[in-house]
PDB file of C-alpha atoms in Angstrom:
ATOM      1  CA  MET A   1     -84.138 -76.437  97.873  1.00  0.00           C
ATOM      2  CA  PRO A   2     -86.643 -78.693  97.911  1.00  0.00           C
ATOM      3  CA  CYS A   3     -84.019 -81.813  97.911  1.00  0.00           C
ATOM      4  CA  LYS A   4     -81.100 -81.117 100.712  1.00  0.00           C
ATOM      5  CA  THR A   5     -78.386 -83.026  98.625  1.00  0.00           C
ATOM      6  CA  ASN A   6     -78.000 -83.722  95.488  1.00  0.00           C
ATOM      7  CA  GLU A   7     -77.769 -87.762  95.831  1.00  0.00           C
ATOM      8  CA  GLU A   8     -81.808 -87.376  96.989  1.00  0.00           C
ATOM      9  CA  LEU A   9     -82.241 -85.083  93.404  1.00  0.00           C
ATOM     10  CA  ALA A  10     -80.236 -87.896  91.756  1.00  0.00           C
ATOM     11  CA  GLU A  11     -82.680 -90.586  93.155  1.00  0.00           C
ATOM     12  CA  LEU A  12     -85.446 -88.509  91.304  1.00  0.00           C
ATOM     13  CA  VAL A  13     -84.037 -88.591  88.085  1.00  0.00           C
ATOM     14  CA  GLU A  14     -83.303 -92.273  88.105  1.00  0.00           C
ATOM     15  CA  GLU A  15     -86.884 -92.554  88.475  1.00  0.00           C
ATOM     16  CA  ALA A  16     -87.906 -90.061  86.262  1.00  0.00           C
ATOM     17  CA  LYS A  17     -85.728 -91.162  83.734  1.00  0.00           C
ATOM     18  CA  LYS A  18     -87.985 -94.981  83.492  1.00  0.00           C
ATOM     19  CA  VAL A  19     -90.064 -92.687  81.138  1.00  0.00           C
ATOM     20  CA  THR A  20     -87.285 -91.613  78.132  1.00  0.00           C
ATOM     21  CA  SER A  21     -88.035 -95.091  76.427  1.00  0.00           C
ATOM     22  CA  GLU A  22     -91.717 -93.783  75.672  1.00  0.00           C
ATOM     23  CA  GLY A  23     -90.662 -91.275  73.886  1.00  0.00           C
ATOM     24  CA  LYS A  24     -88.439 -89.826  70.702  1.00  0.00           C
ATOM     25  CA  VAL A  25     -85.492 -87.192  70.209  1.00  0.00           C
ATOM     26  CA  ALA A  26     -86.242 -84.681  67.634  1.00  0.00           C
ATOM     27  CA  ASP A  27     -85.210 -85.705  64.489  1.00  0.00           C
ATOM     28  CA  TYR A  28     -86.809 -83.889  62.046  1.00  0.00           C
ATOM     29  CA  ILE A  29     -84.294 -81.155  62.570  1.00  0.00           C
ATOM     30  CA  PRO A  30     -81.545 -84.110  62.271  1.00  0.00           C
ATOM     31  CA  GLU A  31     -78.888 -82.707  64.500  1.00  0.00           C
ATOM     32  CA  LEU A  32     -81.439 -82.955  67.069  1.00  0.00           C
ATOM     33  CA  GLY A  33     -81.904 -86.603  65.783  1.00  0.00           C
ATOM     34  CA  LYS A  34     -78.412 -86.919  67.160  1.00  0.00           C
ATOM     35  CA  ALA A  35     -79.295 -87.043  70.982  1.00  0.00           C
ATOM     36  CA  GLU A  36     -79.080 -89.604  73.689  1.00  0.00           C
ATOM     37  CA  ALA A  37     -82.391 -90.006  74.431  1.00  0.00           C
ATOM     38  CA  ASP A  38     -82.370 -91.651  77.514  1.00  0.00           C
ATOM     39  CA  ASP A  39     -80.332 -88.320  79.195  1.00  0.00           C
ATOM     40  CA  LEU A  40     -81.249 -86.526  81.720  1.00  0.00           C
ATOM     41  CA  SER A  41     -79.922 -83.415  84.162  1.00  0.00           C
ATOM     42  CA  VAL A  42     -81.242 -81.391  86.580  1.00  0.00           C
ATOM     43  CA  ALA A  43     -79.816 -78.346  87.776  1.00  0.00           C
ATOM     44  CA  ILE A  44     -81.803 -76.167  90.626  1.00  0.00           C
ATOM     45  CA  TYR A  45     -80.279 -72.446  90.989  1.00  0.00           C
ATOM     46  CA  HIS A  46     -81.196 -71.145  94.417  1.00  0.00           C
ATOM     47  CA  VAL A  47     -81.273 -67.151  94.260  1.00  0.00           C
ATOM     48  CA  GLU A  48     -79.039 -67.208  97.159  1.00  0.00           C
ATOM     49  CA  ASN A  49     -76.775 -68.432  95.075  1.00  0.00           C
ATOM     50  CA  SER A  50     -76.141 -72.049  95.789  1.00  0.00           C
ATOM     51  CA  CYS A  51     -76.946 -75.051  93.639  1.00  0.00           C
ATOM     52  CA  MET A  52     -78.187 -79.163  93.217  1.00  0.00           C
ATOM     53  CA  SER A  53     -77.813 -80.908  90.260  1.00  0.00           C
ATOM     54  CA  ALA A  54     -77.997 -84.587  89.162  1.00  0.00           C
ATOM     55  CA  GLY A  55     -76.978 -86.085  85.635  1.00  0.00           C
ATOM     56  CA  ASP A  56     -74.731 -84.914  83.274  1.00  0.00           C
ATOM     57  CA  ILE A  57     -75.555 -81.475  83.568  1.00  0.00           C
ATOM     58  CA  GLU A  58     -72.402 -80.233  81.727  1.00  0.00           C
ATOM     59  CA  LYS A  59     -73.248 -81.713  78.288  1.00  0.00           C
ATOM     60  CA  THR A  60     -74.719 -78.638  76.518  1.00  0.00           C
ATOM     61  CA  PHE A  61     -78.130 -79.051  74.161  1.00  0.00           C
ATOM     62  CA  THR A  62     -79.703 -75.810  72.486  1.00  0.00           C
ATOM     63  CA  LEU A  63     -82.143 -73.016  73.577  1.00  0.00           C
ATOM     64  CA  GLN A  64     -85.187 -73.990  70.854  1.00  0.00           C
ATOM     65  CA  SER A  65     -88.111 -73.079  71.851  1.00  0.00           C
ATOM     66  CA  ILE A  66     -87.112 -71.707  75.554  1.00  0.00           C
ATOM     67  CA  SER A  67     -85.412 -68.635  73.153  1.00  0.00           C
ATOM     68  CA  LYS A  68     -88.773 -67.595  73.188  1.00  0.00           C
ATOM     69  CA  VAL A  69     -89.138 -66.921  75.716  1.00  0.00           C
ATOM     70  CA  LEU A  70     -85.742 -64.346  75.967  1.00  0.00           C
ATOM     71  CA  THR A  71     -86.639 -62.839  72.551  1.00  0.00           C
ATOM     72  CA  LEU A  72     -89.711 -61.642  74.244  1.00  0.00           C
ATOM     73  CA  ALA A  73     -87.414 -60.019  77.013  1.00  0.00           C
ATOM     74  CA  LEU A  74     -85.781 -58.467  74.790  1.00  0.00           C
ATOM     75  CA  VAL A  75     -88.233 -57.094  72.817  1.00  0.00           C
ATOM     76  CA  LEU A  76     -90.006 -55.834  75.411  1.00  0.00           C
ATOM     77  CA  MET A  77     -87.232 -53.563  77.147  1.00  0.00           C
ATOM     78  CA  ASP A  78     -86.637 -52.340  73.369  1.00  0.00           C
ATOM     79  CA  HIS A  79     -90.508 -51.380  72.256  1.00  0.00           C
ATOM     80  CA  GLY A  80     -93.061 -51.405  75.240  1.00  0.00           C
ATOM     81  CA  GLU A  81     -95.778 -53.592  75.887  1.00  0.00           C
ATOM     82  CA  PRO A  82     -98.174 -51.331  73.180  1.00  0.00           C
ATOM     83  CA  PHE A  83     -95.989 -51.771  70.187  1.00  0.00           C
ATOM     84  CA  VAL A  84     -95.241 -55.273  70.768  1.00  0.00           C
ATOM     85  CA  PHE A  85     -99.029 -56.200  71.268  1.00  0.00           C
ATOM     86  CA  SER A  86    -100.229 -54.946  68.359  1.00  0.00           C
ATOM     87  CA  LYS A  87     -98.431 -57.840  66.215  1.00  0.00           C
ATOM     88  CA  VAL A  88     -99.328 -60.407  68.558  1.00  0.00           C
ATOM     89  CA  GLY A  89    -101.757 -61.715  70.941  1.00  0.00           C
ATOM     90  CA  MET A  90    -101.609 -63.089  74.645  1.00  0.00           C
ATOM     91  CA  GLU A  91    -104.274 -65.991  74.277  1.00  0.00           C
ATOM     92  CA  PRO A  92    -103.631 -70.103  74.562  1.00  0.00           C
ATOM     93  CA  THR A  93    -104.072 -72.148  71.919  1.00  0.00           C
ATOM     94  CA  GLY A  94    -104.913 -75.814  72.613  1.00  0.00           C
ATOM     95  CA  ASP A  95    -103.470 -76.130  68.602  1.00  0.00           C
ATOM     96  CA  PRO A  96     -99.637 -77.468  67.647  1.00  0.00           C
ATOM     97  CA  PHE A  97     -96.418 -74.889  68.266  1.00  0.00           C
ATOM     98  CA  ASN A  98     -96.659 -74.625  64.604  1.00  0.00           C
ATOM     99  CA  SER A  99     -99.511 -74.272  64.048  1.00  0.00           C
ATOM    100  CA  ILE A 100    -100.478 -72.581  61.043  1.00  0.00           C
ATOM    101  CA  VAL A 101    -104.304 -72.880  61.232  1.00  0.00           C
ATOM    102  CA  LYS A 102    -104.895 -69.426  63.974  1.00  0.00           C
ATOM    103  CA  LEU A 103    -103.424 -67.699  61.389  1.00  0.00           C
ATOM    104  CA  GLU A 104    -106.061 -67.975  58.573  1.00  0.00           C
ATOM    105  CA  THR A 105    -109.112 -67.629  61.076  1.00  0.00           C
ATOM    106  CA  HIS A 106    -108.287 -65.388  64.018  1.00  0.00           C
ATOM    107  CA  GLU A 107    -110.341 -62.327  62.766  1.00  0.00           C
ATOM    108  CA  LYS A 108    -107.217 -59.950  63.783  1.00  0.00           C
ATOM    109  CA  GLN A 109    -104.526 -62.374  61.716  1.00  0.00           C
ATOM    110  CA  ARG A 110    -101.983 -62.149  63.998  1.00  0.00           C
ATOM    111  CA  PRO A 111    -100.308 -64.697  66.167  1.00  0.00           C
ATOM    112  CA  LEU A 112    -102.599 -66.127  69.212  1.00  0.00           C
ATOM    113  CA  ASN A 113     -99.276 -65.612  71.821  1.00  0.00           C
ATOM    114  CA  PRO A 114     -95.369 -64.656  70.835  1.00  0.00           C
ATOM    115  CA  MET A 115     -95.011 -68.863  72.181  1.00  0.00           C
ATOM    116  CA  ILE A 116     -96.134 -70.369  69.455  1.00  0.00           C
ATOM    117  CA  ASN A 117     -93.697 -70.301  66.259  1.00  0.00           C
ATOM    118  CA  ALA A 118     -95.828 -68.210  64.300  1.00  0.00           C
ATOM    119  CA  GLY A 119     -95.614 -65.053  67.582  1.00  0.00           C
ATOM    120  CA  ALA A 120     -91.970 -65.783  68.061  1.00  0.00           C
ATOM    121  CA  LEU A 121     -91.429 -65.358  64.337  1.00  0.00           C
ATOM    122  CA  ALA A 122     -93.415 -62.284  64.865  1.00  0.00           C
ATOM    123  CA  VAL A 123     -91.190 -60.933  68.098  1.00  0.00           C
ATOM    124  CA  THR A 124     -87.616 -61.768  66.352  1.00  0.00           C
ATOM    125  CA  ASN A 125     -88.725 -59.425  63.735  1.00  0.00           C
ATOM    126  CA  MET A 126     -89.169 -56.630  66.422  1.00  0.00           C
ATOM    127  CA  ILE A 127     -85.402 -57.175  67.987  1.00  0.00           C
ATOM    128  CA  LYS A 128     -84.058 -53.587  67.673  1.00  0.00           C
ATOM    129  CA  GLY A 129     -80.894 -53.654  64.455  1.00  0.00           C
ATOM    130  CA  SER A 130     -79.695 -52.361  61.687  1.00  0.00           C
ATOM    131  CA  THR A 131     -79.058 -55.864  60.083  1.00  0.00           C
ATOM    132  CA  LYS A 132     -79.584 -59.240  61.566  1.00  0.00           C
ATOM    133  CA  GLU A 133     -75.476 -59.440  62.477  1.00  0.00           C
ATOM    134  CA  GLU A 134     -76.209 -56.863  65.030  1.00  0.00           C
ATOM    135  CA  LYS A 135     -79.794 -58.138  66.026  1.00  0.00           C
ATOM    136  CA  LEU A 136     -78.382 -61.813  66.821  1.00  0.00           C
ATOM    137  CA  LEU A 137     -75.158 -60.233  68.496  1.00  0.00           C
ATOM    138  CA  ARG A 138     -78.062 -57.698  71.082  1.00  0.00           C
ATOM    139  CA  TYR A 139     -79.673 -61.023  71.911  1.00  0.00           C
ATOM    140  CA  ILE A 140     -76.188 -62.782  72.219  1.00  0.00           C
ATOM    141  CA  ASP A 141     -75.213 -60.156  74.415  1.00  0.00           C
ATOM    142  CA  PHE A 142     -78.533 -60.706  76.708  1.00  0.00           C
ATOM    143  CA  ILE A 143     -78.552 -64.289  76.856  1.00  0.00           C
ATOM    144  CA  ARG A 144     -74.386 -63.850  78.370  1.00  0.00           C
ATOM    145  CA  LYS A 145     -76.346 -61.403  80.921  1.00  0.00           C
ATOM    146  CA  LEU A 146     -78.508 -63.110  82.083  1.00  0.00           C
ATOM    147  CA  THR A 147     -76.369 -66.294  82.356  1.00  0.00           C
ATOM    148  CA  PHE A 148     -73.345 -64.789  83.781  1.00  0.00           C
ATOM    149  CA  ASN A 149     -71.515 -66.559  81.322  1.00  0.00           C
ATOM    150  CA  LYS A 150     -68.979 -64.711  78.407  1.00  0.00           C
ATOM    151  CA  LYS A 151     -68.965 -68.227  76.877  1.00  0.00           C
ATOM    152  CA  ILE A 152     -72.393 -68.540  75.803  1.00  0.00           C
ATOM    153  CA  ASN A 153     -72.990 -68.800  71.675  1.00  0.00           C
ATOM    154  CA  ILE A 154     -74.527 -70.459  68.985  1.00  0.00           C
ATOM    155  CA  CYS A 155     -74.068 -74.305  68.149  1.00  0.00           C
ATOM    156  CA  LYS A 156     -73.779 -73.719  64.271  1.00  0.00           C
ATOM    157  CA  ASN A 157     -74.536 -76.839  63.082  1.00  0.00           C
ATOM    158  CA  VAL A 158     -78.172 -76.730  64.579  1.00  0.00           C
ATOM    159  CA  ALA A 159     -78.379 -73.666  63.342  1.00  0.00           C
ATOM    160  CA  ALA A 160     -77.581 -74.384  59.789  1.00  0.00           C
ATOM    161  CA  SER A 161     -79.597 -77.911  60.171  1.00  0.00           C
ATOM    162  CA  GLU A 162     -82.659 -75.525  61.338  1.00  0.00           C
ATOM    163  CA  PHE A 163     -82.670 -73.134  58.386  1.00  0.00           C
ATOM    164  CA  GLU A 164     -82.285 -75.658  55.945  1.00  0.00           C
ATOM    165  CA  THR A 165     -84.923 -77.607  56.950  1.00  0.00           C
ATOM    166  CA  ALA A 166     -87.584 -74.357  57.963  1.00  0.00           C
ATOM    167  CA  TRP A 167     -89.827 -74.823  55.342  1.00  0.00           C
ATOM    168  CA  LEU A 168     -93.300 -74.821  57.808  1.00  0.00           C
ATOM    169  CA  ASN A 169     -91.000 -71.872  59.423  1.00  0.00           C
ATOM    170  CA  ARG A 170     -91.186 -69.925  55.958  1.00  0.00           C
ATOM    171  CA  SER A 171     -94.763 -70.268  55.198  1.00  0.00           C
ATOM    172  CA  LEU A 172     -95.613 -68.157  58.758  1.00  0.00           C
ATOM    173  CA  CYS A 173     -93.328 -65.773  57.638  1.00  0.00           C
ATOM    174  CA  TYR A 174     -94.813 -65.247  54.498  1.00  0.00           C
ATOM    175  CA  PHE A 175     -98.165 -64.974  55.531  1.00  0.00           C
ATOM    176  CA  MET A 176     -97.824 -62.932  58.639  1.00  0.00           C
ATOM    177  CA  LYS A 177     -96.069 -60.507  55.265  1.00  0.00           C
ATOM    178  CA  LYS A 178     -99.199 -60.638  53.680  1.00  0.00           C
ATOM    179  CA  ASP A 179    -100.496 -58.880  56.735  1.00  0.00           C
ATOM    180  CA  GLY A 180     -98.360 -56.665  57.740  1.00  0.00           C
ATOM    181  CA  ILE A 181     -97.250 -58.887  61.052  1.00  0.00           C
ATOM    182  CA  ILE A 182     -93.614 -58.921  59.546  1.00  0.00           C
ATOM    183  CA  GLU A 183     -90.847 -56.814  58.377  1.00  0.00           C
ATOM    184  CA  GLY A 184     -88.459 -57.526  56.425  1.00  0.00           C
ATOM    185  CA  ASP A 185     -86.465 -59.884  54.444  1.00  0.00           C
ATOM    186  CA  VAL A 186     -88.047 -63.213  55.244  1.00  0.00           C
ATOM    187  CA  GLU A 187     -84.823 -65.104  54.590  1.00  0.00           C
ATOM    188  CA  ASP A 188     -82.704 -63.393  56.861  1.00  0.00           C
ATOM    189  CA  LEU A 189     -85.901 -63.431  59.904  1.00  0.00           C
ATOM    190  CA  ILE A 190     -85.645 -67.212  59.357  1.00  0.00           C
ATOM    191  CA  ASP A 191     -81.622 -67.018  59.767  1.00  0.00           C
ATOM    192  CA  LEU A 192     -81.899 -65.115  62.676  1.00  0.00           C
ATOM    193  CA  TYR A 193     -84.359 -67.486  64.425  1.00  0.00           C
ATOM    194  CA  SER A 194     -82.693 -70.642  63.755  1.00  0.00           C
ATOM    195  CA  ASN A 195     -79.586 -68.811  65.724  1.00  0.00           C
ATOM    196  CA  GLN A 196     -81.823 -67.987  68.158  1.00  0.00           C
ATOM    197  CA  CYS A 197     -83.340 -71.240  69.133  1.00  0.00           C
ATOM    198  CA  ALA A 198     -79.788 -72.722  67.972  1.00  0.00           C
ATOM    199  CA  ILE A 199     -77.625 -70.593  70.991  1.00  0.00           C
ATOM    200  CA  GLU A 200     -76.273 -73.582  73.560  1.00  0.00           C
ATOM    201  CA  MET A 201     -75.842 -73.690  76.468  1.00  0.00           C
ATOM    202  CA  HIS A 202     -75.664 -77.087  79.572  1.00  0.00           C
ATOM    203  CA  SER A 203     -78.448 -77.328  82.849  1.00  0.00           C
ATOM    204  CA  LEU A 204     -77.173 -74.707  84.666  1.00  0.00           C
ATOM    205  CA  ASP A 205     -77.051 -72.094  82.673  1.00  0.00           C
ATOM    206  CA  LEU A 206     -80.230 -72.313  82.071  1.00  0.00           C
ATOM    207  CA  ALA A 207     -81.208 -72.787  85.610  1.00  0.00           C
ATOM    208  CA  LYS A 208     -79.401 -69.413  86.297  1.00  0.00           C
ATOM    209  CA  ILE A 209     -81.851 -67.608  83.934  1.00  0.00           C
ATOM    210  CA  GLY A 210     -84.574 -69.270  85.366  1.00  0.00           C
ATOM    211  CA  ALA A 211     -83.692 -67.854  88.683  1.00  0.00           C
ATOM    212  CA  VAL A 212     -83.475 -64.369  87.271  1.00  0.00           C
ATOM    213  CA  PHE A 213     -86.860 -64.578  86.687  1.00  0.00           C
ATOM    214  CA  ALA A 214     -88.024 -65.774  89.818  1.00  0.00           C
ATOM    215  CA  LEU A 215     -86.451 -63.053  90.808  1.00  0.00           C
ATOM    216  CA  ASP A 216     -88.353 -60.645  89.089  1.00  0.00           C
ATOM    217  CA  GLY A 217     -86.451 -59.540  86.379  1.00  0.00           C
ATOM    218  CA  LYS A 218     -82.995 -59.092  89.029  1.00  0.00           C
ATOM    219  CA  HIS A 219     -79.733 -60.885  88.723  1.00  0.00           C
ATOM    220  CA  PRO A 220     -78.682 -63.369  91.937  1.00  0.00           C
ATOM    221  CA  GLU A 221     -75.171 -63.006  91.478  1.00  0.00           C
ATOM    222  CA  THR A 222     -74.862 -59.774  89.622  1.00  0.00           C
ATOM    223  CA  GLU A 223     -77.770 -58.557  91.879  1.00  0.00           C
ATOM    224  CA  GLN A 224     -78.615 -55.855  88.765  1.00  0.00           C
ATOM    225  CA  GLN A 225     -81.846 -55.695  87.216  1.00  0.00           C
ATOM    226  CA  VAL A 226     -81.469 -57.257  84.234  1.00  0.00           C
ATOM    227  CA  ILE A 227     -85.198 -57.770  82.883  1.00  0.00           C
ATOM    228  CA  PRO A 228     -87.760 -55.145  84.704  1.00  0.00           C
ATOM    229  CA  LYS A 229     -90.071 -56.272  87.458  1.00  0.00           C
ATOM    230  CA  ASP A 230     -92.866 -55.974  84.775  1.00  0.00           C
ATOM    231  CA  ILE A 231     -91.793 -57.732  81.490  1.00  0.00           C
ATOM    232  CA  ALA A 232     -90.445 -60.238  84.264  1.00  0.00           C
ATOM    233  CA  ARG A 233     -94.170 -61.181  85.360  1.00  0.00           C
ATOM    234  CA  ILE A 234     -95.457 -60.644  81.706  1.00  0.00           C
ATOM    235  CA  CYS A 235     -93.170 -63.480  80.574  1.00  0.00           C
ATOM    236  CA  LYS A 236     -93.996 -65.544  83.495  1.00  0.00           C
ATOM    237  CA  THR A 237     -97.641 -65.559  82.606  1.00  0.00           C
ATOM    238  CA  PHE A 238     -97.046 -66.851  79.092  1.00  0.00           C
ATOM    239  CA  MET A 239     -94.734 -69.440  80.643  1.00  0.00           C
ATOM    240  CA  VAL A 240     -98.043 -70.198  83.425  1.00  0.00           C
ATOM    241  CA  THR A 241    -100.770 -70.291  80.002  1.00  0.00           C
ATOM    242  CA  CYS A 242     -98.006 -71.231  76.738  1.00  0.00           C
ATOM    243  CA  GLY A 243     -95.065 -72.345  78.038  1.00  0.00           C
ATOM    244  CA  MET A 244     -95.601 -76.043  77.692  1.00  0.00           C
ATOM    245  CA  TYR A 245     -97.082 -75.950  74.157  1.00  0.00           C
ATOM    246  CA  ASN A 246    -100.647 -77.193  74.150  1.00  0.00           C
ATOM    247  CA  ALA A 247    -100.344 -78.993  76.869  1.00  0.00           C
ATOM    248  CA  SER A 248     -99.125 -76.234  78.978  1.00  0.00           C
ATOM    249  CA  GLY A 249    -103.242 -76.638  81.121  1.00  0.00           C
ATOM    250  CA  GLU A 250    -102.377 -80.205  82.361  1.00  0.00           C
ATOM    251  CA  PHE A 251     -98.590 -79.226  83.006  1.00  0.00           C
ATOM    252  CA  ALA A 252    -100.275 -75.633  85.414  1.00  0.00           C
ATOM    253  CA  ILE A 253    -102.567 -78.598  87.163  1.00  0.00           C
ATOM    254  CA  LYS A 254    -100.047 -81.250  87.825  1.00  0.00           C
ATOM    255  CA  VAL A 255     -96.689 -79.324  88.053  1.00  0.00           C
ATOM    256  CA  GLY A 256     -97.942 -75.522  88.562  1.00  0.00           C
ATOM    257  CA  ILE A 257     -95.014 -73.578  87.971  1.00  0.00           C
ATOM    258  CA  PRO A 258     -93.836 -71.005  85.166  1.00  0.00           C
ATOM    259  CA  ALA A 259     -91.503 -73.552  82.970  1.00  0.00           C
ATOM    260  CA  LYS A 260     -90.852 -73.399  79.096  1.00  0.00           C
ATOM    261  CA  SER A 261     -90.037 -76.470  77.005  1.00  0.00           C
ATOM    262  CA  GLY A 262     -88.361 -76.616  73.527  1.00  0.00           C
ATOM    263  CA  VAL A 263     -88.132 -79.430  71.590  1.00  0.00           C
ATOM    264  CA  SER A 264     -84.118 -80.345  72.161  1.00  0.00           C
ATOM    265  CA  GLY A 265     -85.580 -81.489  75.818  1.00  0.00           C
ATOM    266  CA  GLY A 266     -84.323 -78.697  77.533  1.00  0.00           C
ATOM    267  CA  ILE A 267     -87.073 -77.076  80.650  1.00  0.00           C
ATOM    268  CA  MET A 268     -86.920 -73.766  82.205  1.00  0.00           C
ATOM    269  CA  GLY A 269     -88.597 -74.050  85.254  1.00  0.00           C
ATOM    270  CA  ILE A 270     -89.118 -71.192  87.993  1.00  0.00           C
ATOM    271  CA  VAL A 271     -90.412 -70.997  91.482  1.00  0.00           C
ATOM    272  CA  PRO A 272     -90.873 -67.153  92.107  1.00  0.00           C
ATOM    273  CA  TYR A 273     -88.615 -66.212  94.881  1.00  0.00           C
ATOM    274  CA  GLN A 274     -87.040 -69.586  95.518  1.00  0.00           C
ATOM    275  CA  PHE A 275     -84.701 -70.917  92.632  1.00  0.00           C
ATOM    276  CA  GLY A 276     -84.616 -71.346  88.832  1.00  0.00           C
ATOM    277  CA  ILE A 277     -84.746 -75.113  87.418  1.00  0.00           C
ATOM    278  CA  GLY A 278     -82.787 -76.329  84.006  1.00  0.00           C
ATOM    279  CA  ILE A 279     -83.672 -79.670  82.383  1.00  0.00           C
ATOM    280  CA  PHE A 280     -82.003 -81.495  79.592  1.00  0.00           C
ATOM    281  CA  GLY A 281     -83.804 -84.765  78.035  1.00  0.00           C
ATOM    282  CA  PRO A 282     -84.246 -84.896  74.803  1.00  0.00           C
ATOM    283  CA  SER A 283     -86.550 -88.151  74.631  1.00  0.00           C
ATOM    284  CA  LEU A 284     -90.406 -86.341  74.152  1.00  0.00           C
ATOM    285  CA  ASP A 285     -93.665 -86.472  74.176  1.00  0.00           C
ATOM    286  CA  GLU A 286     -95.708 -86.388  71.362  1.00  0.00           C
ATOM    287  CA  LYS A 287     -96.932 -82.119  72.138  1.00  0.00           C
ATOM    288  CA  GLY A 288     -92.841 -81.951  72.200  1.00  0.00           C
ATOM    289  CA  ASN A 289     -91.409 -81.623  75.058  1.00  0.00           C
ATOM    290  CA  SER A 290     -89.592 -83.558  77.381  1.00  0.00           C
ATOM    291  CA  ILE A 291     -90.829 -86.716  78.932  1.00  0.00           C
ATOM    292  CA  ALA A 292     -88.610 -87.191  81.487  1.00  0.00           C
ATOM    293  CA  GLY A 293     -88.346 -83.883  81.828  1.00  0.00           C
ATOM    294  CA  ILE A 294     -91.851 -83.779  82.985  1.00  0.00           C
ATOM    295  CA  LYS A 295     -92.041 -86.416  84.950  1.00  0.00           C
ATOM    296  CA  LEU A 296     -89.313 -84.839  87.257  1.00  0.00           C
ATOM    297  CA  LEU A 297     -91.159 -81.517  87.746  1.00  0.00           C
ATOM    298  CA  HIS A 298     -93.687 -83.776  88.702  1.00  0.00           C
ATOM    299  CA  LEU A 299     -91.474 -85.759  91.048  1.00  0.00           C
ATOM    300  CA  LEU A 300     -90.059 -82.666  92.537  1.00  0.00           C
ATOM    301  CA  SER A 301     -93.664 -80.622  92.395  1.00  0.00           C
ATOM    302  CA  GLU A 302     -95.616 -83.422  94.353  1.00  0.00           C
ATOM    303  CA  LYS A 303     -92.633 -84.009  96.919  1.00  0.00           C
ATOM    304  CA  TYR A 304     -91.614 -80.529  98.134  1.00  0.00           C
ATOM    305  CA  GLU A 305     -95.165 -79.141  97.166  1.00  0.00           C
ATOM    306  CA  LEU A 306     -94.070 -76.457  94.264  1.00  0.00           C
ATOM    307  CA  SER A 307     -96.993 -75.875  92.310  1.00  0.00           C
ATOM    308  CA  ILE A 308     -97.607 -71.509  92.844  1.00  0.00           C
ATOM    309  CA  PHE A 309    -102.108 -72.270  93.015  1.00  0.00           C
TER     310      PHE A 309
END
């Protein structure tokens, strides 16, 4: 555990909070725009089942793009690598997470990786189930296993807000449908994806999921192998190369741990074989990452030498 006391961690949170005014909440999704910009909380969950926290860690938020990592894990478990990576690539991109341009210019016309919106939609389309309801239930059950929390559920207001404003995601789906990357009804997929992104939890739940990845897919509480080791490794690698949108390279140099962010202001971080980190700070920088969350991870990494490189 990097910090020896919650008070020590709270001091770093207060330092990181100073930059919240430099960002803004994601108001292009109306429900997310209701968040308080100066919020910042963090939980650090050690693989030996101890936890430290600072800020209002009971305040809940939705996973948004953090869900992309978890859906990828589930779909790889459902179908295996060859099938999944026939539909979506493995390469990072310097383009924004919601860009359509690479679908037009990339010769194979498949999304470059599962962490951009096009790739995530293609992955969500692969969740096993005969209906969108069955697929969503399987996904929620998977998240409940990862958090060891049966109360995890969807924020319906956020899901509805996302569904109503998802015009660019619909465009990505229709483009991929043309090339056979996705199948089925686009509106059903958008509904499923909106609900996936609207899974709600607090920083401690998120830190616990991080701890599962830190242990190569083994749950620190139940000791169950929730995710196969090879799949956990693939997910962590994508988090390093693509997890912080088109700021992933800079983040790898300055912080140096696998991490995935979401536009709600959540960040899940992983220090292999040590702990998972769950952060909520809804004020975002221009790339869509929590501005205070990145500052906090930078402070933690610098002070306690967390970088894996």
